[in-house]
Tab-separated table of C-alpha atoms and ligand atoms in Angstrom:
chain	number	residue	atom	x	y	z
A	1	MET	CA	-2.846	-10.402	-15.355
A	2	ASP	CA	0.485	-11.499	-13.993
A	3	SER	CA	1.362	-14.956	-15.050
A	4	GLN	CA	0.975	-17.492	-12.284
A	5	VAL	CA	3.626	-19.799	-10.921
A	6	SER	CA	3.304	-23.416	-11.857
A	7	GLU	CA	2.524	-25.524	-8.832
A	8	SER	CA	5.193	-28.049	-9.650
A	9	THR	CA	8.025	-25.585	-9.258
A	10	LEU	CA	7.463	-24.926	-5.608
A	11	PRO	CA	7.127	-27.194	-2.597
A	12	GLU	CA	3.684	-27.464	-1.012
A	13	PRO	CA	2.923	-25.094	1.863
A	14	PRO	CA	1.904	-26.442	5.222
A	15	ILE	CA	-1.837	-27.105	4.944
A	16	THR	CA	-3.008	-25.576	8.183
A	17	SER	CA	-0.666	-23.978	10.595
A	18	ALA	CA	2.857	-22.809	10.190
A	19	PRO	CA	4.868	-21.553	13.097
A	20	ILE	CA	5.602	-17.886	13.361
A	21	ILE	CA	9.270	-17.664	13.972
A	22	ALA	CA	10.046	-15.301	16.767
A	23	HIS	CA	12.701	-12.957	15.577
A	24	SER	CA	15.275	-11.054	17.409
A	25	SER	CA	16.276	-8.930	14.452
A	26	THR	CA	13.999	-5.950	14.054
A	27	GLU	CA	11.572	-5.571	11.225
A	28	ALA	CA	13.310	-2.373	10.365
A	29	GLU	CA	16.412	-4.467	9.950
A	30	MET	CA	14.425	-6.985	7.967
A	31	ASP	CA	13.351	-4.195	5.736
A	32	PHE	CA	16.892	-3.082	5.352
A	33	ASP	CA	18.174	-6.629	4.963
A	34	GLN	CA	15.694	-7.150	2.255
A	35	LEU	CA	16.692	-3.998	0.489
A	36	THR	CA	20.285	-5.123	0.715
A	37	LEU	CA	19.283	-8.541	-0.553
A	38	GLU	CA	17.371	-7.002	-3.405
A	39	LEU	CA	20.133	-4.640	-4.307
A	40	SER	CA	22.683	-7.383	-4.394
A	41	SER	CA	20.584	-9.618	-6.638
A	42	PRO	CA	21.837	-10.249	-10.147
A	43	GLU	CA	20.240	-8.594	-13.128
A	44	ARG	CA	16.827	-10.013	-14.015
A	45	PRO	CA	15.034	-9.953	-17.321
A	46	LEU	CA	12.468	-7.178	-17.559
A	47	ASN	CA	8.759	-7.720	-17.171
A	48	THR	CA	8.848	-11.180	-15.711
A	49	ASP	CA	6.345	-11.813	-13.016
A	50	GLN	CA	6.784	-15.464	-12.347
A	51	PRO	CA	7.676	-16.298	-8.794
A	52	THR	CA	10.382	-18.937	-8.836
A	53	GLN	CA	12.405	-20.486	-6.107
A	54	GLU	CA	15.447	-18.757	-7.452
A	55	LEU	CA	13.831	-15.345	-7.312
A	56	ASN	CA	12.434	-15.943	-3.861
A	57	PRO	CA	15.337	-17.334	-1.893
A	58	PRO	CA	14.369	-18.819	1.449
A	59	GLU	CA	14.277	-16.278	4.238
A	60	PRO	CA	17.363	-16.468	6.432
A	61	ASP	CA	16.653	-17.989	9.810
A	62	ILE	CA	15.485	-14.950	11.666
A	63	SER	CA	15.104	-16.755	14.949
A	64	THR	CA	18.791	-16.198	15.531
A	65	ASN	CA	20.587	-12.899	15.473
A	66	SER	CA	20.574	-12.045	11.831
A	67	ASN	CA	23.915	-10.316	12.034
A	68	THR	CA	25.672	-13.618	12.518
A	69	SER	CA	24.514	-14.878	9.142
A	70	ILE	CA	25.496	-11.781	7.197
A	71	SER	CA	28.640	-11.799	5.168
A	72	GLU	CA	31.354	-9.197	5.592
A	73	PRO	CA	30.518	-7.351	2.377
A	74	GLN	CA	26.849	-7.267	3.348
A	75	LEU	CA	27.722	-5.891	6.743
A	76	ALA	CA	29.936	-3.266	5.210
A	77	GLU	CA	27.179	-2.411	2.780
A	78	ARG	CA	24.656	-2.142	5.566
A	79	SER	CA	26.752	0.120	7.728
A	80	GLN	CA	27.592	2.244	4.718
A	81	ASN	CA	23.912	2.531	3.889
A	82	THR	CA	23.051	3.356	7.464
A	83	ASP	CA	25.667	6.077	7.433
A	84	ILE	CA	24.092	7.595	4.365
A	85	MET	CA	20.762	7.634	6.171
A	86	LEU	CA	22.319	9.087	9.281
A	87	LEU	CA	23.921	11.916	7.410
A	88	SER	CA	20.955	12.954	5.361
A	89	ARG	CA	17.984	12.156	7.582
A	90	PRO	CA	18.846	11.408	11.210
A	91	GLU	CA	15.275	10.479	12.063
A	92	ILE	CA	15.252	7.748	9.425
A	93	ALA	CA	18.491	6.341	10.694
A	94	LEU	CA	16.815	6.334	14.061
A	95	SER	CA	13.902	4.337	12.813
A	96	LEU	CA	16.196	1.911	11.029
A	97	THR	CA	18.490	1.304	13.925
A	98	GLU	CA	16.324	1.718	16.979
A	99	ASP	CA	13.120	0.035	16.018
A	100	ALA	CA	13.730	-3.178	17.917
A	101	PRO	CA	10.915	-4.268	20.185
A	102	LEU	CA	11.612	-2.672	23.527
A	103	PRO	CA	12.003	-4.971	26.503
A	104	GLU	CA	9.186	-4.618	29.049
A	105	PRO	CA	11.000	-2.277	31.478
A	106	GLN	CA	11.899	0.084	28.654
A	107	LEU	CA	8.366	-0.068	27.353
A	108	ALA	CA	7.103	0.885	30.789
A	109	ALA	CA	9.617	3.707	30.925
A	110	ALA	CA	8.527	4.956	27.508
A	111	SER	CA	4.909	4.951	28.689
A	112	MET	CA	5.885	6.914	31.745
A	113	VAL	CA	7.700	9.521	29.724
A	114	ALA	CA	4.760	9.839	27.379
A	115	SER	CA	2.214	9.961	30.138
A	116	SER	CA	4.240	12.355	32.238
A	117	ARG	CA	3.497	14.987	29.607
A	118	SER	CA	-0.080	16.095	29.546
A	119	TYR	CA	-1.966	16.937	26.371
A	120	ALA	CA	-1.579	20.590	27.261
A	121	ASP	CA	2.171	20.225	26.687
A	122	PHE	CA	1.663	19.507	23.017
A	123	THR	CA	0.763	21.828	20.173
A	124	PRO	CA	-2.852	20.899	19.371
A	125	GLU	CA	-2.583	21.922	15.734
A	126	ALA	CA	-0.150	23.495	13.322
A	127	THR	CA	-0.220	24.836	9.791
A	128	PHE	CA	2.397	23.720	7.301
A	129	ASP	CA	3.489	24.993	3.911
A	130	ILE	CA	2.930	22.309	1.314
A	131	LYS	CA	4.237	21.886	-2.200
A	132	LYS	CA	2.394	23.747	-4.916
A	133	VAL	CA	0.177	21.541	-7.028
A	134	ASP	CA	0.477	21.764	-10.829
A	135	LEU	CA	-2.834	22.539	-12.471
A	136	HIS	CA	-4.422	21.578	-15.735
A	137	ARG	CA	-7.544	23.414	-16.947
A	138	LEU	CA	-8.070	24.912	-13.504
A	139	GLU	CA	-7.876	28.561	-12.508
A	140	GLU	CA	-7.373	27.796	-8.861
A	141	GLY	CA	-6.034	24.808	-7.016
A	142	PRO	CA	-5.728	23.431	-3.509
A	143	PRO	CA	-4.278	25.702	-0.802
A	144	LEU	CA	-0.527	26.126	-0.291
A	145	THR	CA	-0.817	25.386	3.409
A	146	ALA	CA	-2.406	22.563	5.366
A	147	THR	CA	-3.535	22.526	8.963
A	148	LEU	CA	-2.907	19.357	10.889
A	149	THR	CA	-4.343	18.609	14.309
A	150	ARG	CA	-2.349	16.513	16.725
A	151	GLU	CA	-5.090	13.900	16.684
A	152	GLU	CA	-5.034	13.681	12.880
A	153	GLY	CA	-1.255	13.517	12.848
A	154	LEU	CA	-1.181	10.618	15.281
A	155	LYS	CA	-3.861	8.825	13.307
A	156	TYR	CA	-2.067	9.266	9.979
A	157	TYR	CA	1.220	8.200	11.532
A	158	ARG	CA	-0.296	5.061	12.968
A	159	THR	CA	-2.090	4.088	9.773
A	160	MET	CA	0.975	4.625	7.603
A	161	GLN	CA	3.126	2.641	10.012
A	162	THR	CA	0.554	-0.146	10.045
A	163	ILE	CA	0.565	-0.354	6.267
A	164	ARG	CA	4.382	-0.300	6.177
A	165	ARG	CA	4.736	-3.004	8.821
A	166	MET	CA	1.986	-5.113	7.334
A	167	GLU	CA	3.748	-5.122	3.987
A	168	LEU	CA	7.087	-5.988	5.566
A	169	LYS	CA	5.446	-8.898	7.369
A	170	ALA	CA	3.823	-10.021	4.116
A	171	ASP	CA	7.253	-9.937	2.482
A	172	GLN	CA	8.612	-12.139	5.245
A	173	LEU	CA	5.718	-14.623	5.127
A	174	TYR	CA	6.007	-14.787	1.363
A	175	LYS	CA	9.663	-15.652	1.534
A	176	GLN	CA	8.799	-18.357	4.045
A	177	LYS	CA	6.314	-19.653	1.452
A	178	ILE	CA	3.396	-19.169	3.829
A	179	ILE	CA	1.852	-16.604	1.478
A	180	ARG	CA	1.699	-17.945	-2.073
A	181	GLY	CA	0.784	-16.644	-5.524
A	182	PHE	CA	0.432	-12.992	-6.397
A	183	CYS	CA	1.467	-10.374	-3.897
A	184	HIS	CA	2.104	-6.705	-4.698
A	185	LEU	CA	3.314	-4.563	-1.828
A	186	TYR	CA	2.486	-0.924	-1.184
A	187	ASP	CA	5.307	0.277	1.077
A	188	GLY	CA	6.535	3.689	-0.015
A	189	GLN	CA	3.093	4.707	-1.248
A	190	GLU	CA	1.394	4.979	2.167
A	191	ALA	CA	0.781	8.734	1.960
A	192	CYS	CA	-1.465	8.185	-1.062
A	193	ALA	CA	-3.929	5.873	0.674
A	194	VAL	CA	-3.929	7.777	3.949
A	195	GLY	CA	-4.075	11.216	2.324
A	196	ILE	CA	-6.919	10.243	-0.002
A	197	GLU	CA	-8.983	8.887	2.890
A	198	GLY	CA	-8.294	12.139	4.775
A	199	GLY	CA	-9.975	14.065	1.957
A	200	ILE	CA	-13.120	11.948	1.515
A	201	THR	CA	-15.354	9.949	3.852
A	202	LEU	CA	-16.030	6.237	4.194
A	203	SER	CA	-19.452	6.825	2.625
A	204	ASP	CA	-17.623	7.619	-0.591
A	205	HIS	CA	-16.510	4.742	-2.785
A	206	LEU	CA	-13.085	3.535	-3.826
A	207	ILE	CA	-11.726	1.034	-6.280
A	208	THR	CA	-8.116	0.201	-7.071
A	209	ALA	CA	-5.860	-2.300	-8.826
A	210	TYR	CA	-3.989	-5.237	-7.313
A	211	ARG	CA	-1.746	-3.223	-4.956
A	212	ALA	CA	-4.637	-3.161	-2.539
A	213	HIS	CA	-3.586	-4.110	0.995
A	214	GLY	CA	-3.251	-0.508	2.199
A	215	TYR	CA	-6.661	0.513	0.908
A	216	THR	CA	-8.272	-2.545	2.442
A	217	LEU	CA	-6.995	-1.269	5.765
A	218	THR	CA	-7.973	2.370	5.287
A	219	ARG	CA	-11.433	1.311	4.086
A	220	GLY	CA	-12.089	-0.494	7.364
A	221	GLY	CA	-10.531	-3.955	7.029
A	222	THR	CA	-8.449	-5.181	9.954
A	223	VAL	CA	-4.826	-6.274	9.822
A	224	ARG	CA	-5.971	-9.753	10.905
A	225	GLU	CA	-8.463	-10.027	8.061
A	226	ILE	CA	-5.883	-8.839	5.557
A	227	MET	CA	-3.110	-11.135	6.738
A	228	ALA	CA	-5.475	-14.113	6.901
A	229	GLU	CA	-6.609	-13.371	3.361
A	230	LEU	CA	-3.002	-13.347	2.240
A	231	THR	CA	-2.490	-16.796	3.740
A	232	GLY	CA	-5.836	-18.043	2.375
A	233	ARG	CA	-7.518	-18.713	5.702
A	234	ARG	CA	-11.166	-18.702	6.787
A	235	GLY	CA	-10.853	-15.504	8.776
A	236	GLY	CA	-9.603	-13.617	5.729
A	237	ILE	CA	-11.510	-10.584	4.513
A	238	ALA	CA	-12.712	-12.567	1.464
A	239	LYS	CA	-13.003	-15.731	3.576
A	240	GLY	CA	-9.622	-16.891	2.332
A	241	LYS	CA	-10.807	-17.241	-1.242
A	242	GLY	CA	-9.554	-14.021	-2.765
A	243	GLY	CA	-5.925	-13.598	-1.816
A	244	SER	CA	-3.750	-10.524	-2.186
A	245	MET	CA	-5.475	-9.010	-5.210
A	246	HIS	CA	-9.089	-9.617	-4.205
A	247	MET	CA	-9.975	-7.923	-0.978
A	248	TYR	CA	-13.171	-5.938	-0.432
A	249	THR	CA	-14.936	-4.005	2.300
A	250	LYS	CA	-17.972	-1.763	2.396
A	251	ASN	CA	-17.692	0.846	-0.366
A	252	PHE	CA	-14.408	-0.710	-1.484
A	253	TYR	CA	-14.562	-2.700	-4.687
A	254	GLY	CA	-11.113	-4.262	-4.631
A	255	GLY	CA	-8.427	-5.379	-5.508
A	256	ASN	CA	-8.529	-5.941	-9.367
A	257	GLY	CA	-5.931	-7.916	-11.297
A	258	ILE	CA	-6.592	-6.755	-14.828
A	259	VAL	CA	-4.603	-3.600	-15.391
A	260	GLY	CA	-6.939	-0.637	-15.871
A	261	ALA	CA	-10.173	-2.651	-15.689
A	262	GLN	CA	-11.173	-1.145	-12.365
A	263	VAL	CA	-11.339	2.356	-13.854
A	264	PRO	CA	-14.567	1.872	-15.855
A	265	LEU	CA	-16.009	-0.099	-12.962
A	266	GLY	CA	-15.371	2.961	-10.812
A	267	ALA	CA	-17.247	5.076	-13.328
A	268	GLY	CA	-20.161	2.678	-12.956
A	269	VAL	CA	-20.106	3.226	-9.214
A	270	ALA	CA	-19.994	6.998	-9.793
A	271	LEU	CA	-22.956	6.689	-12.172
A	272	ALA	CA	-24.869	4.928	-9.388
A	273	CYS	CA	-23.977	7.783	-6.998
A	274	LYS	CA	-25.272	10.336	-9.463
A	275	TYR	CA	-28.398	8.322	-10.175
A	276	LEU	CA	-29.158	7.974	-6.480
A	277	GLY	CA	-28.358	11.651	-5.865
A	278	ASN	CA	-26.633	10.821	-2.607
A	279	ASP	CA	-23.770	13.356	-2.832
A	280	GLN	CA	-21.246	10.527	-2.772
A	281	LEU	CA	-18.367	10.074	-5.186
A	282	CYS	CA	-16.061	7.336	-6.380
A	283	VAL	CA	-12.276	7.368	-6.366
A	284	SER	CA	-10.959	5.240	-9.209
A	285	LEU	CA	-7.247	4.474	-8.872
A	286	TYR	CA	-4.790	3.201	-11.453
A	287	GLY	CA	-1.057	3.199	-12.109
A	288	ASP	CA	1.204	5.000	-14.559
A	289	GLY	CA	1.368	1.774	-16.597
A	290	ALA	CA	-2.404	1.459	-16.690
A	291	ALA	CA	-2.680	5.115	-17.732
A	292	ASN	CA	-1.892	4.103	-21.323
A	293	GLN	CA	-4.849	1.762	-21.606
A	294	GLY	CA	-7.638	2.502	-24.067
A	295	GLN	CA	-10.448	1.750	-21.645
A	296	ILE	CA	-9.255	4.586	-19.427
A	297	PHE	CA	-9.788	7.113	-22.219
A	298	GLU	CA	-13.225	5.678	-22.941
A	299	THR	CA	-14.035	6.137	-19.286
A	300	TYR	CA	-12.773	9.740	-19.291
A	301	ASN	CA	-15.124	10.438	-22.161
A	302	MET	CA	-18.263	8.941	-20.676
A	303	SER	CA	-17.598	10.348	-17.216
A	304	SER	CA	-17.096	13.809	-18.616
A	305	LEU	CA	-20.108	13.573	-20.891
A	306	TRP	CA	-22.322	12.500	-17.992
A	307	LYS	CA	-20.580	14.697	-15.390
A	308	LEU	CA	-20.028	11.779	-13.076
A	309	PRO	CA	-18.743	12.369	-9.540
A	310	ILE	CA	-15.488	10.515	-10.043
A	311	ILE	CA	-11.913	11.329	-9.032
A	312	PHE	CA	-9.509	9.564	-11.348
A	313	ILE	CA	-6.281	9.034	-9.449
A	314	CYS	CA	-3.125	7.946	-11.201
A	315	GLU	CA	-0.626	6.700	-8.635
A	316	ASN	CA	2.521	7.401	-10.578
A	317	ASN	CA	5.118	5.275	-8.796
A	318	GLN	CA	7.482	5.749	-11.769
A	319	TYR	CA	7.319	2.172	-13.045
A	320	GLY	CA	4.894	-0.315	-14.579
A	321	MET	CA	6.548	-3.616	-13.692
A	322	GLY	CA	10.118	-3.071	-14.942
A	323	THR	CA	9.313	-0.239	-17.351
A	324	SER	CA	9.950	3.357	-16.342
A	325	VAL	CA	7.428	6.034	-17.202
A	326	GLU	CA	9.838	7.555	-19.725
A	327	ARG	CA	10.000	4.274	-21.606
A	328	SER	CA	6.261	3.612	-21.554
A	329	SER	CA	4.531	6.943	-21.987
A	330	ALA	CA	4.660	9.483	-24.798
A	331	SER	CA	3.573	12.054	-22.213
A	332	THR	CA	4.452	11.542	-18.577
A	333	GLU	CA	2.224	14.432	-17.541
A	334	TYR	CA	-0.470	12.054	-16.426
A	335	TYR	CA	-2.513	14.819	-14.824
A	336	LYS	CA	-3.074	16.339	-18.277
A	337	ARG	CA	-4.021	13.153	-20.031
A	338	GLY	CA	-7.729	13.559	-19.396
A	339	ASP	CA	-7.462	16.417	-21.940
A	340	TYR	CA	-10.819	18.108	-21.300
A	341	ILE	CA	-10.853	16.865	-17.659
A	342	PRO	CA	-9.249	19.214	-15.118
A	343	GLY	CA	-6.145	17.787	-13.509
A	344	LEU	CA	-3.793	18.180	-10.550
A	345	ARG	CA	-0.222	16.956	-10.134
A	346	VAL	CA	0.449	16.329	-6.468
A	347	ASP	CA	3.344	15.303	-4.240
A	348	GLY	CA	2.164	11.794	-3.397
A	349	MET	CA	4.808	11.323	-0.702
A	350	ASP	CA	3.310	14.041	1.486
A	351	VAL	CA	0.155	12.955	3.236
A	352	LEU	CA	-0.950	16.564	3.732
A	353	CYS	CA	-0.518	17.463	0.075
A	354	VAL	CA	-2.542	14.434	-0.922
A	355	ARG	CA	-5.248	15.199	1.605
A	356	GLU	CA	-5.635	18.830	0.546
A	357	ALA	CA	-5.694	17.936	-3.141
A	358	THR	CA	-8.265	15.214	-2.516
A	359	LYS	CA	-10.482	17.625	-0.592
A	360	PHE	CA	-10.250	20.043	-3.488
A	361	ALA	CA	-11.059	17.306	-5.998
A	362	ALA	CA	-13.953	16.028	-3.889
A	363	ASP	CA	-15.455	19.532	-3.671
A	364	HIS	CA	-15.146	19.784	-7.438
A	365	CYS	CA	-17.059	16.538	-7.937
A	366	ARG	CA	-19.698	17.228	-5.321
A	367	SER	CA	-20.454	20.618	-6.807
A	368	GLY	CA	-21.627	18.843	-9.951
A	369	LYS	CA	-18.709	19.829	-12.196
A	370	GLY	CA	-18.023	16.227	-13.155
A	371	PRO	CA	-14.781	14.275	-13.094
A	372	ILE	CA	-11.354	15.477	-12.063
A	373	LEU	CA	-7.979	13.770	-12.445
A	374	MET	CA	-5.159	13.646	-9.914
A	375	GLU	CA	-1.661	12.384	-10.522
A	376	LEU	CA	0.078	11.446	-7.284
A	377	GLN	CA	3.830	11.330	-7.691
A	378	THR	CA	4.972	8.493	-5.520
A	379	TYR	CA	7.393	5.570	-5.326
A	380	ARG	CA	7.275	1.892	-4.478
A	381	TYR	CA	10.094	0.574	-2.344
A	382	HIS	CA	9.562	-3.061	-3.235
A	383	GLY	CA	9.786	-4.491	-6.709
A	384	HIS	CA	6.616	-4.794	-8.767
A	385	SER	CA	5.632	-8.069	-7.134
A	386	MET	CA	7.335	-10.643	-4.979
A	387	SER	CA	9.099	-12.138	-7.985
A	388	ASP	CA	10.744	-8.840	-8.869
A	389	PRO	CA	13.791	-7.858	-6.850
A	390	GLY	CA	13.187	-4.356	-8.196
A	391	VAL	CA	16.766	-3.424	-8.972
A	392	SER	CA	17.430	-4.490	-12.542
A	393	TYR	CA	15.656	-1.464	-14.000
A	394	ARG	CA	16.453	1.172	-11.362
A	395	THR	CA	19.568	1.945	-9.392
A	396	ARG	CA	20.187	1.386	-5.744
A	397	GLU	CA	21.024	5.077	-5.417
A	398	GLU	CA	17.606	5.998	-6.729
A	399	ILE	CA	15.814	3.867	-4.164
A	400	GLN	CA	18.012	5.110	-1.337
A	401	GLU	CA	17.538	8.690	-2.314
A	402	VAL	CA	13.768	8.400	-2.155
A	403	ARG	CA	13.889	6.505	1.110
A	404	SER	CA	16.179	9.037	2.701
A	405	LYS	CA	14.696	12.261	1.347
A	406	SER	CA	11.006	11.694	0.787
A	407	ASP	CA	9.816	8.878	2.997
A	408	PRO	CA	6.170	9.674	3.807
A	409	ILE	CA	6.295	8.389	7.365
A	410	SER	CA	9.508	10.206	8.233
A	411	MET	CA	8.181	13.416	6.715
A	412	LEU	CA	5.114	13.368	8.964
A	413	LYS	CA	7.158	12.310	11.973
A	414	ASP	CA	9.538	15.213	11.370
A	415	ARG	CA	6.727	17.712	11.187
A	416	MET	CA	5.096	16.481	14.343
A	417	LEU	CA	8.281	16.335	16.376
A	418	SER	CA	9.710	19.636	15.239
A	419	ASN	CA	6.429	21.367	16.080
A	420	ASN	CA	5.986	19.697	19.439
A	421	MET	CA	2.845	17.925	18.281
A	422	ALA	CA	4.026	14.611	19.707
A	423	SER	CA	6.924	13.222	21.665
A	424	ILE	CA	9.411	10.723	20.321
A	425	GLU	CA	8.390	8.322	23.086
A	426	GLU	CA	4.778	8.571	22.110
A	427	LEU	CA	5.553	7.746	18.489
A	428	LYS	CA	7.723	4.875	19.679
A	429	GLU	CA	4.768	3.576	21.664
A	430	ILE	CA	2.661	3.647	18.522
A	431	ASP	CA	5.394	1.722	16.706
A	432	ILE	CA	5.387	-0.912	19.419
A	433	ALA	CA	1.600	-1.216	19.399
A	434	VAL	CA	1.593	-1.515	15.606
A	435	ARG	CA	4.295	-4.155	15.725
A	436	LYS	CA	2.268	-6.139	18.229
A	437	GLU	CA	-0.885	-5.863	16.146
A	438	ILE	CA	0.978	-7.192	13.118
A	439	GLU	CA	2.537	-10.063	15.059
A	440	ASP	CA	-0.850	-11.072	16.475
A	441	ALA	CA	-2.397	-10.893	13.022
A	442	ALA	CA	0.378	-13.012	11.534
A	443	GLN	CA	-0.071	-15.566	14.301
A	444	PHE	CA	-3.774	-15.716	13.507
A	445	ALA	CA	-3.123	-15.880	9.772
A	446	THR	CA	-0.923	-18.919	10.159
A	447	THR	CA	-3.093	-20.860	12.585
A	448	ASP	CA	-6.623	-20.140	11.353
A	449	PRO	CA	-7.914	-23.091	9.250
A	450	GLU	CA	-8.312	-22.951	5.502
A	451	PRO	CA	-11.863	-22.616	4.128
A	452	PRO	CA	-13.707	-25.951	3.935
A	453	LEU	CA	-14.294	-27.558	0.542
A	454	ASP	CA	-18.052	-27.305	1.161
A	455	ASP	CA	-17.661	-23.547	0.932
A	456	LEU	CA	-16.141	-23.690	-2.526
A	457	CYS	CA	-19.207	-22.389	-4.325
A	458	SER	CA	-20.542	-20.176	-1.557
A	459	HIS	CA	-20.398	-16.415	-1.303
A	460	ILE	CA	-20.596	-15.879	-5.027
A	461	PHE	CA	-23.852	-13.932	-4.958
A	462	ALA	CA	-24.778	-11.258	-2.448
A	463	ASN	CA	-28.155	-12.924	-1.897
A	464	ASP	CA	-29.214	-16.543	-1.700
A	465	GLN	CA	-29.135	-17.471	-5.382
A	466	PRO	CA	-29.221	-21.225	-6.024
A	467	PHE	CA	-25.996	-22.239	-7.647
A	468	GLU	CA	-24.858	-25.488	-9.115
A	469	VAL	CA	-21.721	-26.417	-10.993
A	470	ARG	CA	-23.108	-28.570	-13.788
A	471	GLY	CA	-21.007	-31.600	-14.637
A	472	ALA	CA	-18.026	-30.256	-12.783
A	473	THR	CA	-18.625	-32.050	-9.557
A	474	PRO	CA	-19.442	-35.698	-10.272
A	475	TRP	CA	-18.886	-36.770	-6.686
A	476	THR	CA	-20.826	-34.086	-4.904
A	477	LYS	CA	-23.376	-31.441	-5.623
A	478	LEU	CA	-22.013	-28.108	-4.551
A	479	THR	CA	-24.482	-25.539	-3.379
A	480	SER	CA	-24.139	-21.859	-2.844
A	481	THR	CA	-24.981	-20.044	0.337
A	482	SER	CA	-24.402	-16.374	0.930
B	1	LIG	C1	-4.662	-6.039	-19.149
B	1	LIG	C2	-3.372	-6.416	-18.491
B	1	LIG	N1	-2.215	-6.298	-19.167
B	1	LIG	C3	-1.047	-6.631	-18.576
B	1	LIG	C4	-1.026	-7.101	-17.294
B	1	LIG	C5	0.297	-7.464	-16.625
B	1	LIG	N2	0.649	-6.441	-15.659
B	1	LIG	C6	0.403	-6.580	-14.350
B	1	LIG	S1	0.839	-5.250	-13.475
B	1	LIG	C7	1.408	-4.449	-14.844
B	1	LIG	C8	2.028	-3.082	-14.723
B	1	LIG	C9	1.092	-2.034	-14.274
B	1	LIG	O1	1.820	-0.922	-13.820
B	1	LIG	P1	1.137	0.311	-13.147
B	1	LIG	O2	-0.178	0.558	-13.757
B	1	LIG	O3	2.100	1.425	-13.168
B	1	LIG	O4	0.859	-0.136	-11.640
B	1	LIG	P2	1.873	-0.450	-10.455
B	1	LIG	O5	2.158	-1.919	-10.509
B	1	LIG	O6	3.061	0.381	-10.655
B	1	LIG	O7	1.146	-0.139	-9.187
B	1	LIG	C10	1.240	-5.228	-15.962
B	1	LIG	C11	1.653	-4.827	-17.321
B	1	LIG	C12	-2.264	-7.222	-16.617
B	1	LIG	N3	-2.356	-7.654	-15.360
B	1	LIG	N4	-3.419	-6.862	-17.224
B	2	LIG	MG1	3.372	2.136	-11.698
């Protein structure tokens, strides 16, 4: 597990509430500011995961216009970067420069524009060509086209935006030292979570590693519960006692900090599905770094032997901490590494590709053929964790290229707009609603009280097991309630 920061190195957080600073700079700007900040950071040693004050400089005061506090070179850098975006992907430049909260009159105008077009004006569904999936030990693969309904498109857009904005808010709260400890962000990888969920149902099961905020949302958690968990408050999804890496919902088994350890646990869940004969399956996710772990190969073996309904999904975001896949893996063809297990290599930045591949994989499992392996080729925009600026082991050009050419949200937005499946105003309205949801959640997450000490030993068992910490609590006897 990542090594933890020593308490003495950082000042104490406010115990209960911390003010949310209203900001006039947009979150899109924050995102960009942060990228600029990250890119301008000095070289860091590889594979360090210790948050320090130095690595987490205090957030600039965002209550004032952020432009005033930016140095000339930074400004030049920003406008240069924006130009790059503008040239290569106008719609991304749009989202980076025009994502400020709209004043009320403009919001009303946007609503009017959106509502002045009836549903009949929009294309209800469209079929898109999608990238061919590479196959391993399979005669046939997922289709080369995907049909998207307008309703699905709007839903995927909203969910991906919510994940993106939630992560950007988490970044901000972390830098303000309101979120503490481990925190691994998922922005850039949104199409994986949303595409996977589009190919299975919530009755199926899912388990992942520590980069778990997005899945907590897609599995039914609310932004409020997630944000409050990040700040360690009572209303958090694990009652404020789990934090970033330990979030759970129905049929979602976390949030696991030990690299690779969730994969055999997922096989256990799949074994239960098979045993119960309920036609459900388990998706067991891991990273390219985890893919080299021995326990994963043991799990491949048992799952294949017992024909378990499990989809192994390797989210290949190109790096394990500061180590690129080329430096860590003798074979970077992760979709073939199950050997006797059929595999698919999928564009993990395209929500439709991921959805179609997941549907294919789910059909494979449900038909009793046993496990299947999917490699999703994706990218994380942030560093490994909050202590990693993410630029000492990859170039700024690399990050910018992915952001400008393969951003999952922009790709979907493009498809919907160019096929008249939604209007720009309508998508803007979604952005505004998402922004508001995140702000409300952050407000809650900074004002909700922390869990009481009396609750320290509660919620350990699912039922009402008696629980006592022997000798550890000389002043009080702690009891467990569920
Ligand atoms: C068993 C174990 N070894 C090492 C670590 C330290 N560690 C935390 S994350 C990580 C890299 C994992 O990379 P990857 O599987 O690609 O996932 P990603 O962070 O890219 O999502 C390592 C080595 C750990 N948590 N557990
Ligand atoms: Mg990785």
